mmCIF file of C-alpha atoms in Angstrom:
data_model
loop_
_atom_site.group_PDB
_atom_site.id
_atom_site.type_symbol
_atom_site.label_atom_id
_atom_site.label_comp_id
_atom_site.label_asym_id
_atom_site.label_seq_id
_atom_site.Cartn_x
_atom_site.Cartn_y
_atom_site.Cartn_z
ATOM 1 C CA UNK A 1 0.003 0.008 -0.003
ATOM 2 C CA UNK A 2 0.913 3.623 -0.176
ATOM 3 C CA UNK A 3 0.075 6.945 1.337
ATOM 4 C CA UNK A 4 -0.428 10.544 0.329
ATOM 5 C CA UNK A 5 0.693 13.246 2.756
ATOM 6 C CA UNK A 6 -0.277 16.864 2.568
ATOM 7 C CA UNK A 7 1.387 19.705 4.397
ATOM 8 C CA UNK A 8 0.381 21.725 6.238
ATOM 9 C CA UNK A 9 -2.849 20.283 7.577
ATOM 10 C CA UNK A 10 -4.109 23.785 8.415
ATOM 11 C CA UNK A 11 -2.944 26.960 6.675
ATOM 12 C CA UNK A 12 -3.857 30.433 7.828
ATOM 13 C CA UNK A 13 -2.943 33.372 5.616
ATOM 14 C CA UNK A 14 -3.673 37.021 5.089
ATOM 15 C CA UNK A 15 -5.648 38.318 2.163
ATOM 16 C CA UNK A 16 -3.251 38.988 -0.713
ATOM 17 C CA UNK A 17 -0.593 36.633 0.589
ATOM 18 C CA UNK A 18 1.110 33.979 -1.563
ATOM 19 C CA UNK A 19 0.646 30.548 -0.004
ATOM 20 C CA UNK A 20 2.059 27.149 -0.883
ATOM 21 C CA UNK A 21 0.553 23.723 -0.240
ATOM 22 C CA UNK A 22 2.594 20.525 -0.630
ATOM 23 C CA UNK A 23 1.713 16.966 -1.505
ATOM 24 C CA UNK A 24 3.818 13.789 -1.460
ATOM 25 C CA UNK A 25 2.839 10.275 -2.542
ATOM 26 C CA UNK A 26 4.671 6.960 -2.286
ATOM 27 C CA UNK A 27 2.413 4.942 -4.576
ATOM 28 C CA UNK A 28 4.886 5.575 -7.422
ATOM 29 C CA UNK A 29 1.949 6.994 -9.382
ATOM 30 C CA UNK A 30 2.655 9.074 -12.465
ATOM 31 C CA UNK A 31 -0.468 11.253 -12.281
ATOM 32 C CA UNK A 32 -1.239 13.750 -9.532
ATOM 33 C CA UNK A 33 -4.125 16.183 -8.982
ATOM 34 C CA UNK A 34 -5.110 19.218 -6.941
ATOM 35 C CA UNK A 35 -8.792 19.768 -6.098
ATOM 36 C CA UNK A 36 -10.608 22.380 -4.126
ATOM 37 C CA UNK A 37 -13.560 21.365 -1.961
ATOM 38 C CA UNK A 38 -15.789 24.177 -0.695
ATOM 39 C CA UNK A 39 -17.997 23.498 2.298
ATOM 40 C CA UNK A 40 -20.923 21.290 1.350
ATOM 41 C CA UNK A 41 -19.884 21.103 -2.287
ATOM 42 C CA UNK A 42 -18.187 18.794 -4.706
ATOM 43 C CA UNK A 43 -14.612 18.787 -5.888
ATOM 44 C CA UNK A 44 -13.306 21.141 -8.537
ATOM 45 C CA UNK A 45 -10.067 20.404 -10.375
ATOM 46 C CA UNK A 46 -7.422 23.090 -10.126
ATOM 47 C CA UNK A 47 -4.353 21.509 -11.765
ATOM 48 C CA UNK A 48 -3.178 18.046 -12.708
ATOM 49 C CA UNK A 49 0.013 16.479 -13.919
ATOM 50 C CA UNK A 50 -0.094 13.324 -16.055
ATOM 51 C CA UNK A 51 3.632 12.584 -15.715
ATOM 52 C CA UNK A 52 6.621 14.120 -14.042
ATOM 53 C CA UNK A 53 7.201 16.890 -16.593
ATOM 54 C CA UNK A 54 3.599 17.636 -17.375
ATOM 55 C CA UNK A 55 1.268 20.328 -16.022
ATOM 56 C CA UNK A 56 -2.338 20.828 -17.071
ATOM 57 C CA UNK A 57 -4.953 23.360 -15.991
ATOM 58 C CA UNK A 58 -8.233 22.257 -14.586
ATOM 59 C CA UNK A 59 -11.485 24.216 -14.468
ATOM 60 C CA UNK A 60 -10.427 26.371 -11.520
ATOM 61 C CA UNK A 61 -6.784 27.231 -12.325
ATOM 62 C CA UNK A 62 -7.081 31.029 -12.277
ATOM 63 C CA UNK A 63 -5.347 32.418 -9.180
ATOM 64 C CA UNK A 64 -3.246 29.264 -8.731
ATOM 65 C CA UNK A 65 0.120 27.963 -9.890
ATOM 66 C CA UNK A 66 1.350 24.398 -9.621
ATOM 67 C CA UNK A 67 4.718 22.679 -9.750
ATOM 68 C CA UNK A 68 5.623 19.013 -10.169
ATOM 69 C CA UNK A 69 9.044 18.962 -8.556
ATOM 70 C CA UNK A 70 9.532 15.218 -9.014
ATOM 71 C CA UNK A 71 7.400 12.130 -9.547
ATOM 72 C CA UNK A 72 6.427 11.884 -5.904
ATOM 73 C CA UNK A 73 5.623 15.512 -5.179
ATOM 74 C CA UNK A 74 3.183 18.133 -6.452
ATOM 75 C CA UNK A 75 2.845 21.648 -5.008
ATOM 76 C CA UNK A 76 0.068 24.173 -5.345
ATOM 77 C CA UNK A 77 0.537 27.909 -4.860
ATOM 78 C CA UNK A 78 -2.299 30.326 -4.152
ATOM 79 C CA UNK A 79 -0.874 33.407 -5.846
ATOM 80 C CA UNK A 80 -2.903 36.000 -3.913
ATOM 81 C CA UNK A 81 -5.168 34.604 -1.203
ATOM 82 C CA UNK A 82 -8.751 35.890 -1.179
ATOM 83 C CA UNK A 83 -11.322 35.622 1.577
ATOM 84 C CA UNK A 84 -13.680 33.555 -0.607
ATOM 85 C CA UNK A 85 -10.971 30.937 -1.022
ATOM 86 C CA UNK A 86 -11.521 29.365 2.367
ATOM 87 C CA UNK A 87 -11.776 25.714 1.476
ATOM 88 C CA UNK A 88 -10.158 22.315 1.789
ATOM 89 C CA UNK A 89 -7.549 21.513 -0.843
ATOM 90 C CA UNK A 90 -7.226 17.860 -1.708
ATOM 91 C CA UNK A 91 -4.298 16.197 -3.463
ATOM 92 C CA UNK A 92 -4.786 12.878 -5.277
ATOM 93 C CA UNK A 93 -2.736 10.477 -7.354
ATOM 94 C CA UNK A 94 -3.451 7.656 -9.807
ATOM 95 C CA UNK A 95 -1.830 5.537 -12.497
ATOM 96 C CA UNK A 96 -1.530 7.433 -15.777
ATOM 97 C CA UNK A 97 -4.424 5.842 -17.604
ATOM 98 C CA UNK A 98 -7.970 7.042 -17.870
ATOM 99 C CA UNK A 99 -10.506 5.123 -15.903
ATOM 100 C CA UNK A 100 -8.585 4.186 -12.784
ATOM 101 C CA UNK A 101 -9.261 5.143 -9.195
ATOM 102 C CA UNK A 102 -7.660 8.154 -7.588
ATOM 103 C CA UNK A 103 -6.175 7.988 -4.094
ATOM 104 C CA UNK A 104 -6.729 11.078 -2.005
ATOM 105 C CA UNK A 105 -4.693 12.773 0.674
ATOM 106 C CA UNK A 106 -6.151 14.044 3.966
ATOM 107 C CA UNK A 107 -6.414 17.666 2.769
ATOM 108 C CA UNK A 108 -5.147 21.097 3.713
ATOM 109 C CA UNK A 109 -7.742 23.453 5.233
ATOM 110 C CA UNK A 110 -7.096 27.021 4.153
ATOM 111 C CA UNK A 111 -8.344 30.001 6.155
ATOM 112 C CA UNK A 112 -7.828 33.521 4.883
ATOM 113 C CA UNK A 113 -8.077 36.352 7.394
ATOM 114 C CA UNK B 1 -18.717 23.047 -19.643
ATOM 115 C CA UNK B 2 -19.391 19.423 -18.911
ATOM 116 C CA UNK B 3 -21.346 18.699 -15.751
ATOM 117 C CA UNK B 4 -22.247 15.886 -13.415
ATOM 118 C CA UNK B 5 -25.332 16.433 -11.300
ATOM 119 C CA UNK B 6 -26.371 14.555 -8.181
ATOM 120 C CA UNK B 7 -30.074 14.727 -7.685
ATOM 121 C CA UNK B 8 -30.251 14.145 -3.982
ATOM 122 C CA UNK B 9 -28.239 16.435 -1.719
ATOM 123 C CA UNK B 10 -29.359 14.490 1.358
ATOM 124 C CA UNK B 11 -30.847 11.035 1.847
ATOM 125 C CA UNK B 12 -32.032 9.380 5.059
ATOM 126 C CA UNK B 13 -32.788 5.681 5.345
ATOM 127 C CA UNK B 14 -33.331 3.184 8.132
ATOM 128 C CA UNK B 15 -30.754 0.506 8.809
ATOM 129 C CA UNK B 16 -31.419 -2.494 6.612
ATOM 130 C CA UNK B 17 -33.248 -0.535 3.910
ATOM 131 C CA UNK B 18 -31.769 0.233 0.491
ATOM 132 C CA UNK B 19 -30.426 3.644 -0.535
ATOM 133 C CA UNK B 20 -30.295 4.911 -4.083
ATOM 134 C CA UNK B 21 -28.244 7.921 -5.271
ATOM 135 C CA UNK B 22 -28.769 9.191 -8.782
ATOM 136 C CA UNK B 23 -26.462 11.115 -11.076
ATOM 137 C CA UNK B 24 -26.725 12.507 -14.570
ATOM 138 C CA UNK B 25 -23.995 13.683 -16.891
ATOM 139 C CA UNK B 26 -23.881 15.933 -19.932
ATOM 140 C CA UNK B 27 -20.820 14.724 -21.871
ATOM 141 C CA UNK B 28 -21.872 11.972 -24.278
ATOM 142 C CA UNK B 29 -18.205 10.932 -24.565
ATOM 143 C CA UNK B 30 -18.080 9.977 -20.853
ATOM 144 C CA UNK B 31 -17.115 6.348 -20.422
ATOM 145 C CA UNK B 32 -15.893 5.913 -16.855
ATOM 146 C CA UNK B 33 -18.082 6.499 -13.788
ATOM 147 C CA UNK B 34 -16.555 6.083 -10.309
ATOM 148 C CA UNK B 35 -18.103 6.649 -6.908
ATOM 149 C CA UNK B 36 -16.258 7.986 -3.880
ATOM 150 C CA UNK B 37 -17.189 8.059 -0.210
ATOM 151 C CA UNK B 38 -16.246 10.747 2.293
ATOM 152 C CA UNK B 39 -16.823 9.986 5.953
ATOM 153 C CA UNK B 40 -17.144 12.798 8.437
ATOM 154 C CA UNK B 41 -13.863 14.661 8.881
ATOM 155 C CA UNK B 42 -12.018 12.411 6.447
ATOM 156 C CA UNK B 43 -10.886 12.478 2.856
ATOM 157 C CA UNK B 44 -12.423 10.676 -0.099
ATOM 158 C CA UNK B 45 -11.903 7.056 -0.897
ATOM 159 C CA UNK B 46 -12.979 5.030 -3.924
ATOM 160 C CA UNK B 47 -15.883 2.607 -3.484
ATOM 161 C CA UNK B 48 -16.932 1.289 -6.887
ATOM 162 C CA UNK B 49 -16.890 2.215 -10.569
ATOM 163 C CA UNK B 50 -18.528 1.248 -13.850
ATOM 164 C CA UNK B 51 -17.352 1.575 -17.403
ATOM 165 C CA UNK B 52 -19.538 2.242 -20.416
ATOM 166 C CA UNK B 53 -19.169 -1.280 -21.857
ATOM 167 C CA UNK B 54 -21.491 -2.642 -19.141
ATOM 168 C CA UNK B 55 -24.741 -1.466 -17.625
ATOM 169 C CA UNK B 56 -24.514 -3.106 -14.198
ATOM 170 C CA UNK B 57 -21.785 -3.872 -11.703
ATOM 171 C CA UNK B 58 -22.009 -5.251 -8.193
ATOM 172 C CA UNK B 59 -19.507 -5.395 -5.382
ATOM 173 C CA UNK B 60 -20.961 -6.930 -2.209
ATOM 174 C CA UNK B 61 -23.765 -4.581 -1.076
ATOM 175 C CA UNK B 62 -23.037 -1.931 -3.737
ATOM 176 C CA UNK B 63 -24.664 -1.966 -7.185
ATOM 177 C CA UNK B 64 -23.999 0.585 -9.905
ATOM 178 C CA UNK B 65 -26.386 0.931 -12.852
ATOM 179 C CA UNK B 66 -25.596 2.837 -16.039
ATOM 180 C CA UNK B 67 -28.151 4.055 -18.580
ATOM 181 C CA UNK B 68 -26.129 5.556 -21.419
ATOM 182 C CA UNK B 69 -29.174 6.558 -23.383
ATOM 183 C CA UNK B 70 -30.495 8.690 -20.518
ATOM 184 C CA UNK B 71 -26.955 9.726 -19.482
ATOM 185 C CA UNK B 72 -27.737 8.566 -15.997
ATOM 186 C CA UNK B 73 -26.051 6.320 -13.462
ATOM 187 C CA UNK B 74 -26.923 5.350 -9.932
ATOM 188 C CA UNK B 75 -25.457 3.816 -6.813
ATOM 189 C CA UNK B 76 -27.604 1.327 -4.896
ATOM 190 C CA UNK B 77 -26.548 0.393 -1.379
ATOM 191 C CA UNK B 78 -28.477 -2.623 -0.130
ATOM 192 C CA UNK B 79 -28.977 -3.684 3.486
ATOM 193 C CA UNK B 80 -27.617 -0.358 4.736
ATOM 194 C CA UNK B 81 -25.618 -0.142 7.931
ATOM 195 C CA UNK B 82 -24.815 2.889 10.137
ATOM 196 C CA UNK B 83 -21.233 2.854 8.834
ATOM 197 C CA UNK B 84 -22.572 3.569 5.344
ATOM 198 C CA UNK B 85 -23.406 7.080 6.616
ATOM 199 C CA UNK B 86 -21.169 9.463 4.637
ATOM 200 C CA UNK B 87 -21.153 11.849 1.691
ATOM 201 C CA UNK B 88 -21.092 10.007 -1.631
ATOM 202 C CA UNK B 89 -19.715 11.627 -4.762
ATOM 203 C CA UNK B 90 -20.336 10.445 -8.290
ATOM 204 C CA UNK B 91 -17.954 11.412 -11.083
ATOM 205 C CA UNK B 92 -17.438 10.916 -14.807
ATOM 206 C CA UNK B 93 -14.616 11.091 -17.268
ATOM 207 C CA UNK B 94 -14.121 10.716 -20.976
ATOM 208 C CA UNK B 95 -12.325 7.797 -22.520
ATOM 209 C CA UNK B 96 -8.603 8.608 -22.627
ATOM 210 C CA UNK B 97 -8.865 11.451 -20.155
ATOM 211 C CA UNK B 98 -7.456 11.464 -16.647
ATOM 212 C CA UNK B 99 -9.762 14.323 -15.713
ATOM 213 C CA UNK B 100 -12.772 13.522 -13.504
ATOM 214 C CA UNK B 101 -15.824 15.746 -13.214
ATOM 215 C CA UNK B 102 -17.447 15.358 -9.783
ATOM 216 C CA UNK B 103 -21.009 15.793 -8.651
ATOM 217 C CA UNK B 104 -21.773 17.913 -5.600
ATOM 218 C CA UNK B 105 -22.245 14.995 -3.245
ATOM 219 C CA UNK B 106 -25.122 13.270 -1.443
ATOM 220 C CA UNK B 107 -25.105 13.063 2.334
ATOM 221 C CA UNK B 108 -26.466 9.690 3.318
ATOM 222 C CA UNK B 109 -27.644 9.122 6.883
ATOM 223 C CA UNK B 110 -28.455 5.605 8.019
ATOM 224 C CA UNK B 111 -30.341 5.520 11.279
ATOM 225 C CA UNK B 112 -30.580 2.451 13.497
#
């Protein structure tokens, strides 16, 4: 088995601040994802990376940057935190073929003051 | 853009009864339909999926039905137990795409 770790678990920032969320997986999966989950809502895809040198925008990429440092790690940067961005950010990984399950990390809860 | 809609935002059933959660999708090219479960305070985990080459799949107490003509799929949980209480998310993706579109979730409560 494997595990996905996300750091930090809780992130508090000021409006306008640049904030970085980190994700590590030891499944040896090629594909990694960042989602945003707003309270009581579904998941929206921010960025994903099919393989180590790939980066693709999801439906919610505006205001975010992402970086795939190596196969096992995928970072997300909130370029200028806004109050309406308070949400849980979930990282996931999967094998690089369509139609296979994604494994999710525990999440980072972002609060913007 | 493409959408996946979950028709029930909440669902309450008694222990032992069946629960049915319905989803519809808009992208006719969708061919993979997974379901995920999120227990209170936890992250999501995969429970079952169905691909477009079949219209029914069962795994123990979970049954997924797919109606491609109606662009509808559903999760049936039989003989529900209190530990089935959670938020269930349906999702869909196109053939060849790693990108999943999620529904908004259905909160299932099983009371004993």
